[in-house]
PDB file of C-alpha atoms in Angstrom:
ATOM      1  CA  MET A  28      -9.441  22.972 -21.262  1.00  0.00           C
ATOM      2  CA  CYS A  29     -10.952  19.643 -23.047  1.00  0.00           C
ATOM      3  CA  ASP A  30     -11.878  20.656 -27.249  1.00  0.00           C
ATOM      4  CA  GLU A  31     -12.583  18.440 -29.645  1.00  0.00           C
ATOM      5  CA  GLY A  32      -9.078  17.298 -31.320  1.00  0.00           C
ATOM      6  CA  THR A  33      -8.740  15.926 -27.131  1.00  0.00           C
ATOM      7  CA  LEU A  34     -11.617  13.708 -27.530  1.00  0.00           C
ATOM      8  CA  ARG A  35     -10.743  12.365 -30.668  1.00  0.00           C
ATOM      9  CA  LEU A  36      -7.147  11.298 -29.121  1.00  0.00           C
ATOM     10  CA  ALA A  37      -9.129   9.561 -26.414  1.00  0.00           C
ATOM     11  CA  TYR A  38     -11.159   8.130 -28.639  1.00  0.00           C
ATOM     12  CA  ALA A  39      -7.930   6.594 -31.186  1.00  0.00           C
ATOM     13  CA  SER A  40      -6.426   5.388 -28.126  1.00  0.00           C
ATOM     14  CA  THR A  41      -9.533   3.063 -27.791  1.00  0.00           C
ATOM     15  CA  ARG A  42     -10.592   2.183 -30.916  1.00  0.00           C
ATOM     16  CA  VAL A  43      -9.974  -1.613 -32.084  1.00  0.00           C
ATOM     17  CA  ASP A  44      -9.819  -2.787 -35.225  1.00  0.00           C
ATOM     18  CA  ALA A  45     -13.699  -4.001 -36.243  1.00  0.00           C
ATOM     19  CA  ALA A  46     -12.087  -6.154 -39.448  1.00  0.00           C
ATOM     20  CA  ALA A  47     -10.256  -8.479 -36.652  1.00  0.00           C
ATOM     21  CA  PRO A  48     -11.941 -11.558 -36.170  1.00  0.00           C
ATOM     22  CA  ASN A  49     -10.715 -11.239 -32.530  1.00  0.00           C
ATOM     23  CA  ALA A  50     -11.348  -7.676 -32.241  1.00  0.00           C
ATOM     24  CA  LYS A  51     -14.895  -7.709 -30.530  1.00  0.00           C
ATOM     25  CA  VAL A  52     -13.269 -10.536 -27.872  1.00  0.00           C
ATOM     26  CA  GLU A  53     -10.627  -8.382 -27.555  1.00  0.00           C
ATOM     27  CA  PHE A  54     -12.383  -5.940 -27.331  1.00  0.00           C
ATOM     28  CA  LEU A  55     -14.506  -6.686 -23.848  1.00  0.00           C
ATOM     29  CA  SER A  56     -11.270  -8.458 -22.492  1.00  0.00           C
ATOM     30  CA  SER A  57     -10.658  -5.796 -19.425  1.00  0.00           C
ATOM     31  CA  ASN A  58     -11.896  -5.081 -17.087  1.00  0.00           C
ATOM     32  CA  LEU A  59     -12.720  -2.073 -17.794  1.00  0.00           C
ATOM     33  CA  ASN A  60     -14.797  -1.111 -21.832  1.00  0.00           C
ATOM     34  CA  LEU A  61     -14.061   0.566 -24.389  1.00  0.00           C
ATOM     35  CA  SER A  62     -17.105   3.043 -22.681  1.00  0.00           C
ATOM     36  CA  ALA A  63     -15.361   3.162 -19.045  1.00  0.00           C
ATOM     37  CA  ARG A  64     -12.440   3.470 -20.873  1.00  0.00           C
ATOM     38  CA  MET A  65     -13.347   6.223 -22.237  1.00  0.00           C
ATOM     39  CA  THR A  66     -14.367   7.537 -19.309  1.00  0.00           C
ATOM     40  CA  PHE A  67     -11.743   7.570 -17.401  1.00  0.00           C
ATOM     41  CA  SER A  68      -9.389   9.070 -20.041  1.00  0.00           C
ATOM     42  CA  ILE A  69     -10.987  12.245 -20.903  1.00  0.00           C
ATOM     43  CA  TYR A  70     -11.928  12.526 -16.824  1.00  0.00           C
ATOM     44  CA  LYS A  71      -8.607  11.416 -16.319  1.00  0.00           C
ATOM     45  CA  HIS A  72      -7.363  15.097 -18.595  1.00  0.00           C
ATOM     46  CA  LEU A  73     -10.205  17.232 -17.376  1.00  0.00           C
ATOM     47  CA  SER A  74      -8.410  17.053 -14.514  1.00  0.00           C
ATOM     48  CA  THR A  75      -5.175  17.362 -14.909  1.00  0.00           C
ATOM     49  CA  GLU A  76      -5.736  20.491 -17.285  1.00  0.00           C
ATOM     50  CA  THR A  77      -7.868  22.011 -15.415  1.00  0.00           C
ATOM     51  CA  GLY A  78      -7.612  21.534 -11.017  1.00  0.00           C
ATOM     52  CA  PHE A  79     -10.984  20.675 -11.555  1.00  0.00           C
ATOM     53  CA  PRO A  80     -12.243  17.363  -9.288  1.00  0.00           C
ATOM     54  CA  MET A  81     -13.772  15.878 -11.466  1.00  0.00           C
ATOM     55  CA  TYR A  82     -10.728  12.471 -11.364  1.00  0.00           C
ATOM     56  CA  GLU A  83     -12.820  10.849  -8.532  1.00  0.00           C
ATOM     57  CA  ARG A  84     -15.474  12.045  -9.679  1.00  0.00           C
ATOM     58  CA  SER A  85     -14.769   9.461 -13.003  1.00  0.00           C
ATOM     59  CA  PHE A  86     -14.856   6.458 -10.940  1.00  0.00           C
ATOM     60  CA  GLN A  87     -18.756   6.664 -10.579  1.00  0.00           C
ATOM     61  CA  TYR A  88     -19.229   6.394 -14.225  1.00  0.00           C
ATOM     62  CA  LEU A  89     -16.444   3.999 -14.284  1.00  0.00           C
ATOM     63  CA  ALA A  90     -18.954   1.839 -12.279  1.00  0.00           C
ATOM     64  CA  SER A  91     -22.217   2.834 -13.603  1.00  0.00           C
ATOM     65  CA  ALA A  92     -20.538   2.603 -17.550  1.00  0.00           C
ATOM     66  CA  ASN A  93     -19.489  -1.484 -16.718  1.00  0.00           C
ATOM     67  CA  ARG A  94     -22.848  -1.677 -15.315  1.00  0.00           C
ATOM     68  CA  GLY A  95     -24.717  -0.438 -18.331  1.00  0.00           C
ATOM     69  CA  ALA A  96     -22.343  -1.669 -21.065  1.00  0.00           C
ATOM     70  CA  ALA A  97     -22.847  -5.201 -19.744  1.00  0.00           C
ATOM     71  CA  ARG A  98     -26.260  -5.482 -20.595  1.00  0.00           C
ATOM     72  CA  ILE A  99     -24.963  -4.139 -24.002  1.00  0.00           C
ATOM     73  CA  ALA A 100     -24.897  -7.086 -26.723  1.00  0.00           C
ATOM     74  CA  THR A 101     -23.801  -5.661 -29.747  1.00  0.00           C
ATOM     75  CA  LEU A 102     -20.783  -3.193 -30.561  1.00  0.00           C
ATOM     76  CA  PRO A 103     -22.223  -0.687 -32.713  1.00  0.00           C
ATOM     77  CA  LEU A 104     -24.455   0.219 -29.100  1.00  0.00           C
ATOM     78  CA  ARG A 105     -21.442  -0.235 -26.744  1.00  0.00           C
ATOM     79  CA  LEU A 106     -19.585   2.581 -28.593  1.00  0.00           C
ATOM     80  CA  VAL A 107     -23.606   5.072 -28.397  1.00  0.00           C
ATOM     81  CA  PHE A 108     -23.425   4.320 -25.221  1.00  0.00           C
ATOM     82  CA  CYS A 109     -19.831   4.828 -24.836  1.00  0.00           C
ATOM     83  CA  LEU A 110     -20.601   8.691 -26.069  1.00  0.00           C
ATOM     84  CA  LEU A 111     -23.225   8.745 -23.985  1.00  0.00           C
ATOM     85  CA  VAL A 112     -21.390   8.609 -20.824  1.00  0.00           C
ATOM     86  CA  VAL A 113     -18.915  10.946 -22.847  1.00  0.00           C
ATOM     87  CA  TRP A 114     -21.083  13.623 -23.175  1.00  0.00           C
ATOM     88  CA  LEU A 115     -22.851  13.441 -19.667  1.00  0.00           C
ATOM     89  CA  GLY A 116     -19.529  13.979 -18.352  1.00  0.00           C
ATOM     90  CA  LEU A 117     -18.400  17.018 -20.700  1.00  0.00           C
ATOM     91  CA  ALA A 118     -21.650  18.447 -19.621  1.00  0.00           C
ATOM     92  CA  SER A 119     -21.284  17.743 -16.009  1.00  0.00           C
ATOM     93  CA  PHE A 120     -17.556  19.563 -16.717  1.00  0.00           C
ATOM     94  CA  ARG A 121     -18.827  22.816 -19.012  1.00  0.00           C
ATOM     95  CA  GLY A 122     -21.869  23.655 -15.819  1.00  0.00           C
ATOM     96  CA  ASN A 123     -19.003  23.655 -12.895  1.00  0.00           C
ATOM     97  CA  ASP A 124     -15.833  25.576 -15.218  1.00  0.00           C
ATOM     98  CA  SER A 125     -16.504  29.041 -14.204  1.00  0.00           C
ATOM     99  CA  ALA A 126     -16.019  27.278 -10.958  1.00  0.00           C
ATOM    100  CA  ALA A 127     -12.994  25.743 -11.781  1.00  0.00           C
ATOM    101  CA  ALA A 128     -11.217  28.963 -12.980  1.00  0.00           C
ATOM    102  CA  ALA A 129     -12.418  30.537 -10.857  1.00  0.00           C
ATOM    103  CA  ASP A 130      -9.681  28.669  -8.286  1.00  0.00           C
ATOM    104  CA  ARG A 131      -7.358  29.104 -10.578  1.00  0.00           C
ATOM    105  CA  PRO A 132      -5.070  31.680  -9.974  1.00  0.00           C
ATOM    106  CA  ASP A 133      -4.268  32.672 -13.736  1.00  0.00           C
ATOM    107  CA  GLN A 134      -8.008  33.078 -14.204  1.00  0.00           C
ATOM    108  CA  THR A 135      -9.365  36.553 -13.955  1.00  0.00           C
ATOM    109  CA  PRO A 136     -11.769  36.757 -11.113  1.00  0.00           C
ATOM    110  CA  ALA A 137     -15.622  36.992 -12.065  1.00  0.00           C
ATOM    111  CA  ALA A 138     -17.226  40.644 -11.977  1.00  0.00           C
ATOM    112  CA  THR A 139     -19.416  40.706  -8.945  1.00  0.00           C
ATOM    113  CA  CYS A 140     -20.047  37.444  -7.050  1.00  0.00           C
ATOM    114  CA  VAL A 141     -23.006  36.171  -5.138  1.00  0.00           C
ATOM    115  CA  ILE A 142     -23.715  37.194  -1.271  1.00  0.00           C
ATOM    116  CA  GLU A 143     -26.216  35.413   0.729  1.00  0.00           C
ATOM    117  CA  SER A 144     -29.002  37.525   2.296  1.00  0.00           C
ATOM    118  CA  LYS A 145     -28.461  35.605   5.440  1.00  0.00           C
ATOM    119  CA  SER A 146     -24.958  36.348   4.771  1.00  0.00           C
ATOM    120  CA  ILE A 147     -25.199  40.456   4.518  1.00  0.00           C
ATOM    121  CA  ALA A 148     -23.152  42.235   7.431  1.00  0.00           C
ATOM    122  CA  SER A 149     -25.113  44.454   9.437  1.00  0.00           C
ATOM    123  CA  ARG A 150     -24.972  47.604   8.738  1.00  0.00           C
ATOM    124  CA  LYS A 151     -24.821  50.069  11.054  1.00  0.00           C
ATOM    125  CA  ALA A 152     -28.128  51.483  12.250  1.00  0.00           C
ATOM    126  CA  LEU A 153     -30.233  54.725  11.029  1.00  0.00           C
ATOM    127  CA  ASP A 154     -31.404  57.157  13.588  1.00  0.00           C
ATOM    128  CA  ALA A 155     -34.327  58.979  12.033  1.00  0.00           C
ATOM    129  CA  THR A 156     -33.907  61.650  14.031  1.00  0.00           C
ATOM    130  CA  LEU A 157     -31.204  62.787  11.399  1.00  0.00           C
ATOM    131  CA  PRO A 158     -31.556  63.911   7.806  1.00  0.00           C
ATOM    132  CA  MET A 159     -31.809  60.220   5.190  1.00  0.00           C
ATOM    133  CA  ILE A 160     -28.911  60.695   2.868  1.00  0.00           C
ATOM    134  CA  GLY A 161     -28.566  58.016  -0.220  1.00  0.00           C
ATOM    135  CA  VAL A 162     -25.970  57.509  -2.770  1.00  0.00           C
ATOM    136  CA  ILE A 163     -27.576  55.943  -5.352  1.00  0.00           C
ATOM    137  CA  VAL A 164     -24.556  53.345  -7.004  1.00  0.00           C
ATOM    138  CA  PHE A 165     -24.699  50.637 -10.156  1.00  0.00           C
ATOM    139  CA  ASP A 166     -22.006  48.860 -12.145  1.00  0.00           C
ATOM    140  CA  ASP A 167     -19.147  51.388 -13.244  1.00  0.00           C
ATOM    141  CA  VAL A 168     -20.033  54.380 -10.954  1.00  0.00           C
ATOM    142  CA  LEU A 169     -17.337  56.670 -10.763  1.00  0.00           C
ATOM    143  CA  MET A 170     -15.456  55.597  -7.203  1.00  0.00           C
ATOM    144  CA  THR A 171     -15.346  58.714  -6.005  1.00  0.00           C
ATOM    145  CA  GLU A 172     -18.336  60.867  -6.903  1.00  0.00           C
ATOM    146  CA  VAL A 173     -19.514  58.222  -4.379  1.00  0.00           C
ATOM    147  CA  THR A 174     -16.855  57.953  -2.060  1.00  0.00           C
ATOM    148  CA  ALA A 175     -16.632  62.013  -1.447  1.00  0.00           C
ATOM    149  CA  PRO A 176     -20.278  62.712  -0.431  1.00  0.00           C
ATOM    150  CA  ILE A 177     -20.228  59.995   2.288  1.00  0.00           C
ATOM    151  CA  ASP A 178     -16.759  60.728   2.805  1.00  0.00           C
ATOM    152  CA  VAL A 179     -18.039  64.485   3.758  1.00  0.00           C
ATOM    153  CA  PHE A 180     -21.449  63.449   5.651  1.00  0.00           C
ATOM    154  CA  SER A 181     -20.064  60.809   7.502  1.00  0.00           C
ATOM    155  CA  LYS A 182     -17.532  63.184  10.011  1.00  0.00           C
ATOM    156  CA  PRO A 183     -18.831  63.752  13.109  1.00  0.00           C
ATOM    157  CA  THR A 184     -18.465  66.762  14.503  1.00  0.00           C
ATOM    158  CA  ALA A 185     -15.588  68.651  16.919  1.00  0.00           C
ATOM    159  CA  ASP A 186     -17.673  67.377  19.915  1.00  0.00           C
ATOM    160  CA  GLY A 187     -18.258  63.433  18.468  1.00  0.00           C
ATOM    161  CA  LYS A 188     -22.063  64.425  17.604  1.00  0.00           C
ATOM    162  CA  GLN A 189     -23.309  62.003  14.331  1.00  0.00           C
ATOM    163  CA  LEU A 190     -25.442  64.918  12.341  1.00  0.00           C
ATOM    164  CA  PHE A 191     -26.414  62.802   9.180  1.00  0.00           C
ATOM    165  CA  ASN A 192     -27.433  58.958   8.316  1.00  0.00           C
ATOM    166  CA  VAL A 193     -25.657  58.898   5.144  1.00  0.00           C
ATOM    167  CA  PHE A 194     -25.476  55.197   2.801  1.00  0.00           C
ATOM    168  CA  THR A 195     -25.929  53.715  -0.217  1.00  0.00           C
ATOM    169  CA  VAL A 196     -29.278  52.177  -2.578  1.00  0.00           C
ATOM    170  CA  GLY A 197     -28.279  49.650  -5.492  1.00  0.00           C
ATOM    171  CA  LEU A 198     -30.450  47.974  -7.515  1.00  0.00           C
ATOM    172  CA  THR A 199     -30.518  45.025  -5.159  1.00  0.00           C
ATOM    173  CA  MET A 200     -27.676  44.008  -2.246  1.00  0.00           C
ATOM    174  CA  GLN A 201     -25.449  42.310  -4.816  1.00  0.00           C
ATOM    175  CA  PRO A 202     -21.911  43.739  -4.677  1.00  0.00           C
ATOM    176  CA  ILE A 203     -21.311  46.270  -7.338  1.00  0.00           C
ATOM    177  CA  MET A 204     -18.055  47.371  -9.132  1.00  0.00           C
ATOM    178  CA  THR A 205     -16.635  50.747  -9.544  1.00  0.00           C
ATOM    179  CA  GLU A 206     -14.434  52.423 -12.820  1.00  0.00           C
ATOM    180  CA  SER A 207     -11.607  51.624 -10.809  1.00  0.00           C
ATOM    181  CA  GLY A 208     -12.710  47.540  -9.562  1.00  0.00           C
ATOM    182  CA  LEU A 209     -13.759  48.724  -5.978  1.00  0.00           C
ATOM    183  CA  ARG A 210     -15.957  46.165  -5.259  1.00  0.00           C
ATOM    184  CA  ILE A 211     -19.348  47.751  -2.932  1.00  0.00           C
ATOM    185  CA  LEU A 212     -21.948  46.230  -0.907  1.00  0.00           C
ATOM    186  CA  PRO A 213     -25.473  48.159  -1.351  1.00  0.00           C
ATOM    187  CA  ASP A 214     -26.872  48.659   1.999  1.00  0.00           C
ATOM    188  CA  TYR A 215     -30.612  49.209   0.694  1.00  0.00           C
ATOM    189  CA  THR A 216     -32.182  48.590  -2.204  1.00  0.00           C
ATOM    190  CA  PHE A 217     -34.140  50.861  -4.865  1.00  0.00           C
ATOM    191  CA  ALA A 218     -37.807  48.857  -3.198  1.00  0.00           C
ATOM    192  CA  SER A 219     -36.060  49.355   0.650  1.00  0.00           C
ATOM    193  CA  SER A 220     -34.623  52.490   0.683  1.00  0.00           C
ATOM    194  CA  PRO A 221     -36.031  55.016   3.667  1.00  0.00           C
ATOM    195  CA  LYS A 222     -37.444  58.535   2.255  1.00  0.00           C
ATOM    196  CA  LEU A 223     -34.602  60.542   1.446  1.00  0.00           C
ATOM    197  CA  ASP A 224     -33.370  63.980   2.132  1.00  0.00           C
ATOM    198  CA  VAL A 225     -30.547  64.437   0.140  1.00  0.00           C
ATOM    199  CA  LEU A 226     -30.146  62.341  -2.827  1.00  0.00           C
ATOM    200  CA  VAL A 227     -26.883  61.762  -4.234  1.00  0.00           C
ATOM    201  CA  VAL A 228     -26.411  61.044  -8.091  1.00  0.00           C
ATOM    202  CA  PRO A 229     -23.326  60.120  -9.407  1.00  0.00           C
ATOM    203  CA  SER A 230     -22.194  59.069 -12.752  1.00  0.00           C
ATOM    204  CA  THR A 231     -19.867  55.948 -15.330  1.00  0.00           C
ATOM    205  CA  TYR A 232     -17.816  56.861 -18.119  1.00  0.00           C
ATOM    206  CA  ASP A 233     -20.448  56.296 -20.781  1.00  0.00           C
ATOM    207  CA  MET A 234     -24.335  56.585 -19.907  1.00  0.00           C
ATOM    208  CA  THR A 235     -25.775  54.764 -22.081  1.00  0.00           C
ATOM    209  CA  ALA A 236     -27.239  51.744 -20.185  1.00  0.00           C
ATOM    210  CA  THR A 237     -27.627  53.829 -17.135  1.00  0.00           C
ATOM    211  CA  VAL A 238     -30.197  57.048 -18.836  1.00  0.00           C
ATOM    212  CA  LYS A 239     -32.020  54.257 -20.169  1.00  0.00           C
ATOM    213  CA  ASP A 240     -32.389  51.876 -16.841  1.00  0.00           C
ATOM    214  CA  ASP A 241     -36.509  53.200 -15.962  1.00  0.00           C
ATOM    215  CA  ARG A 242     -35.472  51.070 -12.627  1.00  0.00           C
ATOM    216  CA  ILE A 243     -33.070  53.935 -12.094  1.00  0.00           C
ATOM    217  CA  VAL A 244     -34.241  57.166 -13.648  1.00  0.00           C
ATOM    218  CA  ASN A 245     -38.083  55.947 -11.611  1.00  0.00           C
ATOM    219  CA  PHE A 246     -36.031  56.000  -8.218  1.00  0.00           C
ATOM    220  CA  ILE A 247     -34.541  59.367  -9.163  1.00  0.00           C
ATOM    221  CA  LYS A 248     -38.221  60.457 -10.414  1.00  0.00           C
ATOM    222  CA  GLN A 249     -39.421  58.304  -6.523  1.00  0.00           C
ATOM    223  CA  GLN A 250     -37.267  59.736  -4.049  1.00  0.00           C
ATOM    224  CA  ASN A 251     -36.572  63.198  -5.774  1.00  0.00           C
ATOM    225  CA  SER A 252     -40.516  64.006  -4.734  1.00  0.00           C
ATOM    226  CA  ASN A 253     -39.295  64.054  -0.711  1.00  0.00           C
ATOM    227  CA  THR A 254     -35.945  65.411  -0.689  1.00  0.00           C
ATOM    228  CA  GLN A 255     -35.519  68.764   0.710  1.00  0.00           C
ATOM    229  CA  PHE A 256     -32.099  68.287  -2.122  1.00  0.00           C
ATOM    230  CA  THR A 257     -31.018  66.729  -4.922  1.00  0.00           C
ATOM    231  CA  MET A 258     -27.358  66.749  -6.614  1.00  0.00           C
ATOM    232  CA  SER A 259     -25.670  65.294  -8.892  1.00  0.00           C
ATOM    233  CA  ASN A 260     -22.025  64.881 -10.231  1.00  0.00           C
ATOM    234  CA  CYS A 261     -20.560  65.212 -13.411  1.00  0.00           C
ATOM    235  CA  ALA A 262     -22.232  62.544 -15.878  1.00  0.00           C
ATOM    236  CA  GLY A 263     -25.096  62.445 -13.614  1.00  0.00           C
ATOM    237  CA  ALA A 264     -26.897  65.768 -14.762  1.00  0.00           C
ATOM    238  CA  GLN A 265     -27.623  63.503 -17.203  1.00  0.00           C
ATOM    239  CA  LEU A 266     -29.938  61.161 -15.227  1.00  0.00           C
ATOM    240  CA  ILE A 267     -31.720  64.214 -13.756  1.00  0.00           C
ATOM    241  CA  GLY A 268     -32.327  65.569 -17.300  1.00  0.00           C
ATOM    242  CA  GLU A 269     -33.267  62.239 -18.533  1.00  0.00           C
ATOM    243  CA  SER A 270     -35.595  62.155 -15.006  1.00  0.00           C
ATOM    244  CA  GLY A 271     -37.188  65.159 -15.701  1.00  0.00           C
ATOM    245  CA  ILE A 272     -37.568  67.188 -12.702  1.00  0.00           C
ATOM    246  CA  ALA A 273     -34.865  69.637 -12.953  1.00  0.00           C
ATOM    247  CA  ALA A 274     -36.481  71.462 -15.893  1.00  0.00           C
ATOM    248  CA  GLY A 275     -36.152  74.535 -15.687  1.00  0.00           C
ATOM    249  CA  LYS A 276     -33.152  74.427 -13.136  1.00  0.00           C
ATOM    250  CA  LYS A 277     -28.949  75.177 -14.033  1.00  0.00           C
ATOM    251  CA  ILE A 278     -27.105  72.766 -14.254  1.00  0.00           C
ATOM    252  CA  VAL A 279     -23.241  71.797 -14.435  1.00  0.00           C
ATOM    253  CA  THR A 280     -21.407  68.766 -15.659  1.00  0.00           C
ATOM    254  CA  TYR A 281     -18.292  67.496 -16.100  1.00  0.00           C
ATOM    255  CA  ILE A 282     -15.573  69.086 -18.327  1.00  0.00           C
ATOM    256  CA  GLY A 283     -16.267  69.719 -22.470  1.00  0.00           C
ATOM    257  CA  GLY A 284     -20.049  67.849 -22.001  1.00  0.00           C
ATOM    258  CA  GLY A 285     -22.095  70.472 -21.693  1.00  0.00           C
ATOM    259  CA  LYS A 286     -22.808  71.035 -25.402  1.00  0.00           C
ATOM    260  CA  ASP A 287     -24.217  67.052 -25.606  1.00  0.00           C
ATOM    261  CA  LEU A 288     -26.055  67.352 -22.022  1.00  0.00           C
ATOM    262  CA  GLN A 289     -27.898  70.665 -23.092  1.00  0.00           C
ATOM    263  CA  GLN A 290     -28.805  69.092 -26.648  1.00  0.00           C
ATOM    264  CA  SER A 291     -29.631  65.851 -24.838  1.00  0.00           C
ATOM    265  CA  TYR A 292     -32.526  67.648 -22.463  1.00  0.00           C
ATOM    266  CA  PRO A 293     -33.090  71.027 -23.245  1.00  0.00           C
ATOM    267  CA  GLU A 294     -35.333  72.057 -20.267  1.00  0.00           C
ATOM    268  CA  LEU A 295     -31.405  72.176 -18.263  1.00  0.00           C
ATOM    269  CA  LYS A 296     -29.771  75.539 -17.943  1.00  0.00           C
ATOM    270  CA  VAL A 297     -26.314  73.761 -18.660  1.00  0.00           C
ATOM    271  CA  GLN A 298     -23.736  76.299 -17.030  1.00  0.00           C
ATOM    272  CA  ASP A 299     -20.351  76.658 -18.803  1.00  0.00           C
ATOM    273  CA  ASP A 300     -18.503  73.487 -17.327  1.00  0.00           C
ATOM    274  CA  ALA A 301     -15.348  75.251 -18.166  1.00  0.00           C
ATOM    275  CA  ALA A 302     -16.091  78.524 -16.210  1.00  0.00           C
ATOM    276  CA  VAL A 303     -17.650  76.846 -13.454  1.00  0.00           C
ATOM    277  CA  SER A 304     -17.500  73.576 -11.242  1.00  0.00           C
ATOM    278  CA  PHE A 305     -20.813  74.005  -8.502  1.00  0.00           C
ATOM    279  CA  VAL A 306     -23.826  75.075  -9.614  1.00  0.00           C
ATOM    280  CA  GLU A 307     -26.686  75.372  -7.335  1.00  0.00           C
ATOM    281  CA  ASP A 308     -30.281  75.950  -7.840  1.00  0.00           C
ATOM    282  CA  GLY A 309     -33.179  75.727  -5.585  1.00  0.00           C
ATOM    283  CA  LYS A 310     -33.291  72.267  -4.736  1.00  0.00           C
ATOM    284  CA  PHE A 311     -30.699  71.044  -6.801  1.00  0.00           C
ATOM    285  CA  LEU A 312     -27.444  70.860  -6.446  1.00  0.00           C
ATOM    286  CA  SER A 313     -24.274  69.686  -9.390  1.00  0.00           C
ATOM    287  CA  SER A 314     -20.676  69.519 -10.238  1.00  0.00           C
ATOM    288  CA  ASN A 315     -18.019  68.349 -12.089  1.00  0.00           C
ATOM    289  CA  GLY A 316     -17.706  65.019 -10.292  1.00  0.00           C
ATOM    290  CA  ASN A 317     -14.890  63.440  -9.517  1.00  0.00           C
ATOM    291  CA  LEU A 318     -11.998  65.201  -7.231  1.00  0.00           C
ATOM    292  CA  ALA A 319     -14.929  68.217  -7.542  1.00  0.00           C
ATOM    293  CA  SER A 320     -17.881  65.789  -5.831  1.00  0.00           C
ATOM    294  CA  TYR A 321     -16.151  66.808  -2.876  1.00  0.00           C
ATOM    295  CA  ILE A 322     -17.046  70.740  -3.813  1.00  0.00           C
ATOM    296  CA  SER A 323     -20.445  70.246  -3.915  1.00  0.00           C
ATOM    297  CA  ALA A 324     -20.727  67.798  -0.867  1.00  0.00           C
ATOM    298  CA  LEU A 325     -18.591  70.731   1.025  1.00  0.00           C
ATOM    299  CA  LYS A 326     -20.911  73.448  -0.013  1.00  0.00           C
ATOM    300  CA  LEU A 327     -24.104  70.970   0.447  1.00  0.00           C
ATOM    301  CA  LEU A 328     -22.577  69.992   4.221  1.00  0.00           C
ATOM    302  CA  GLU A 329     -22.414  74.152   4.906  1.00  0.00           C
ATOM    303  CA  LYS A 330     -26.000  74.730   3.907  1.00  0.00           C
ATOM    304  CA  MET A 331     -27.939  71.954   6.192  1.00  0.00           C
ATOM    305  CA  SER A 332     -24.891  73.065   9.055  1.00  0.00           C
ATOM    306  CA  ASN A 333     -23.309  75.754   9.543  1.00  0.00           C
ATOM    307  CA  GLN A 334     -20.053  77.472   8.655  1.00  0.00           C
ATOM    308  CA  GLU A 335     -17.495  76.019  11.510  1.00  0.00           C
ATOM    309  CA  HIS A 336     -18.494  71.813  11.195  1.00  0.00           C
ATOM    310  CA  ARG A 337     -17.802  72.324   7.694  1.00  0.00           C
ATOM    311  CA  SER A 338     -14.265  74.224   8.456  1.00  0.00           C
ATOM    312  CA  PHE A 339     -13.962  71.016  10.982  1.00  0.00           C
ATOM    313  CA  VAL A 340     -14.095  68.894   8.367  1.00  0.00           C
ATOM    314  CA  GLU A 341     -12.318  70.332   5.737  1.00  0.00           C
ATOM    315  CA  SER A 342      -9.495  69.557   8.112  1.00  0.00           C
ATOM    316  CA  TYR A 343      -9.973  66.304   9.541  1.00  0.00           C
ATOM    317  CA  LEU A 344      -9.823  65.613   5.769  1.00  0.00           C
ATOM    318  CA  TYR A 345      -6.731  67.922   4.948  1.00  0.00           C
ATOM    319  CA  ILE A 346      -8.287  70.309   2.461  1.00  0.00           C
ATOM    320  CA  ASP A 347      -5.750  72.403   3.132  1.00  0.00           C
ATOM    321  CA  ARG A 348      -3.046  70.807   1.839  1.00  0.00           C
ATOM    322  CA  LEU A 349      -4.879  69.716  -0.901  1.00  0.00           C
ATOM    323  CA  LYS A 350      -4.799  73.228  -1.560  1.00  0.00           C
ATOM    324  CA  ASN A 351      -1.662  74.263  -1.318  1.00  0.00           C
ATOM    325  CA  TRP A 352       0.353  70.535  -1.942  1.00  0.00           C
ATOM    326  CA  ASN A 353       2.838  71.593  -4.370  1.00  0.00           C
ATOM    327  CA  GLN A 354       4.497  73.614  -1.491  1.00  0.00           C
TER     328      GLN A 354
END
């Protein structure tokens, strides 16, 4: 990378002794004047060190420098001109530094990427006759709390019939990154989401910023007025509490989080998370989260279909193998 030391080195390599009688003559005798040589030197260094294709672009700056410097009569002004050319070049480099870093294999990739709306893959068409199940997604969301309900509700019946529409909903159509590093492209935004029959509210390990995001809280409030069921997993219970939609209802959160949840939202009836993994109270369902999200999803699946379909989905997912994994 180019730092202040590099800049000084490049400048020192092109300096002349202004006290020498023929300094100005010697200085201009080259086809490339000071500004051009400095620009060329720095740009070549940047190209070598970063891999960014500025080396070729530097020829454009050289041509401009030659033409510009030829019109300047005094050496001090030429030096000012030189520094201006270099400054513009470095500004151009810094503006593209993130793009250059993304191309280098030894650099950490950007946290997210920008998706043009025209390039978004076509989502699966919704069947308006089937229930709408929306799973909220946001940065650092716990992956299993998103994938578990999708895994369960997307499974067809034994004879191949689809029973539900299940999709993700985010703040924007840009990718979000789960806590495990998996990137998810939301199917809908909060503004474009269909009215939901089921709203699934997952969590992050640190809910501090999430519960204070009015956009998320307001979406939960809005959709809860439409839903037949609203389900939270893990610390998603904090969003339920923040939204105020389940006052007086029983709820459970992650193991060890019940005390804080009760203190923060005294209107909730927080259950003992050390004793129960799943709680149902009216339209509200909740679980400890993580893999326990499968428990809440399967319980709700049975309520919205039947025991036979739940058993089929459990066999589809090899749930029995998990129950007896140590055998």
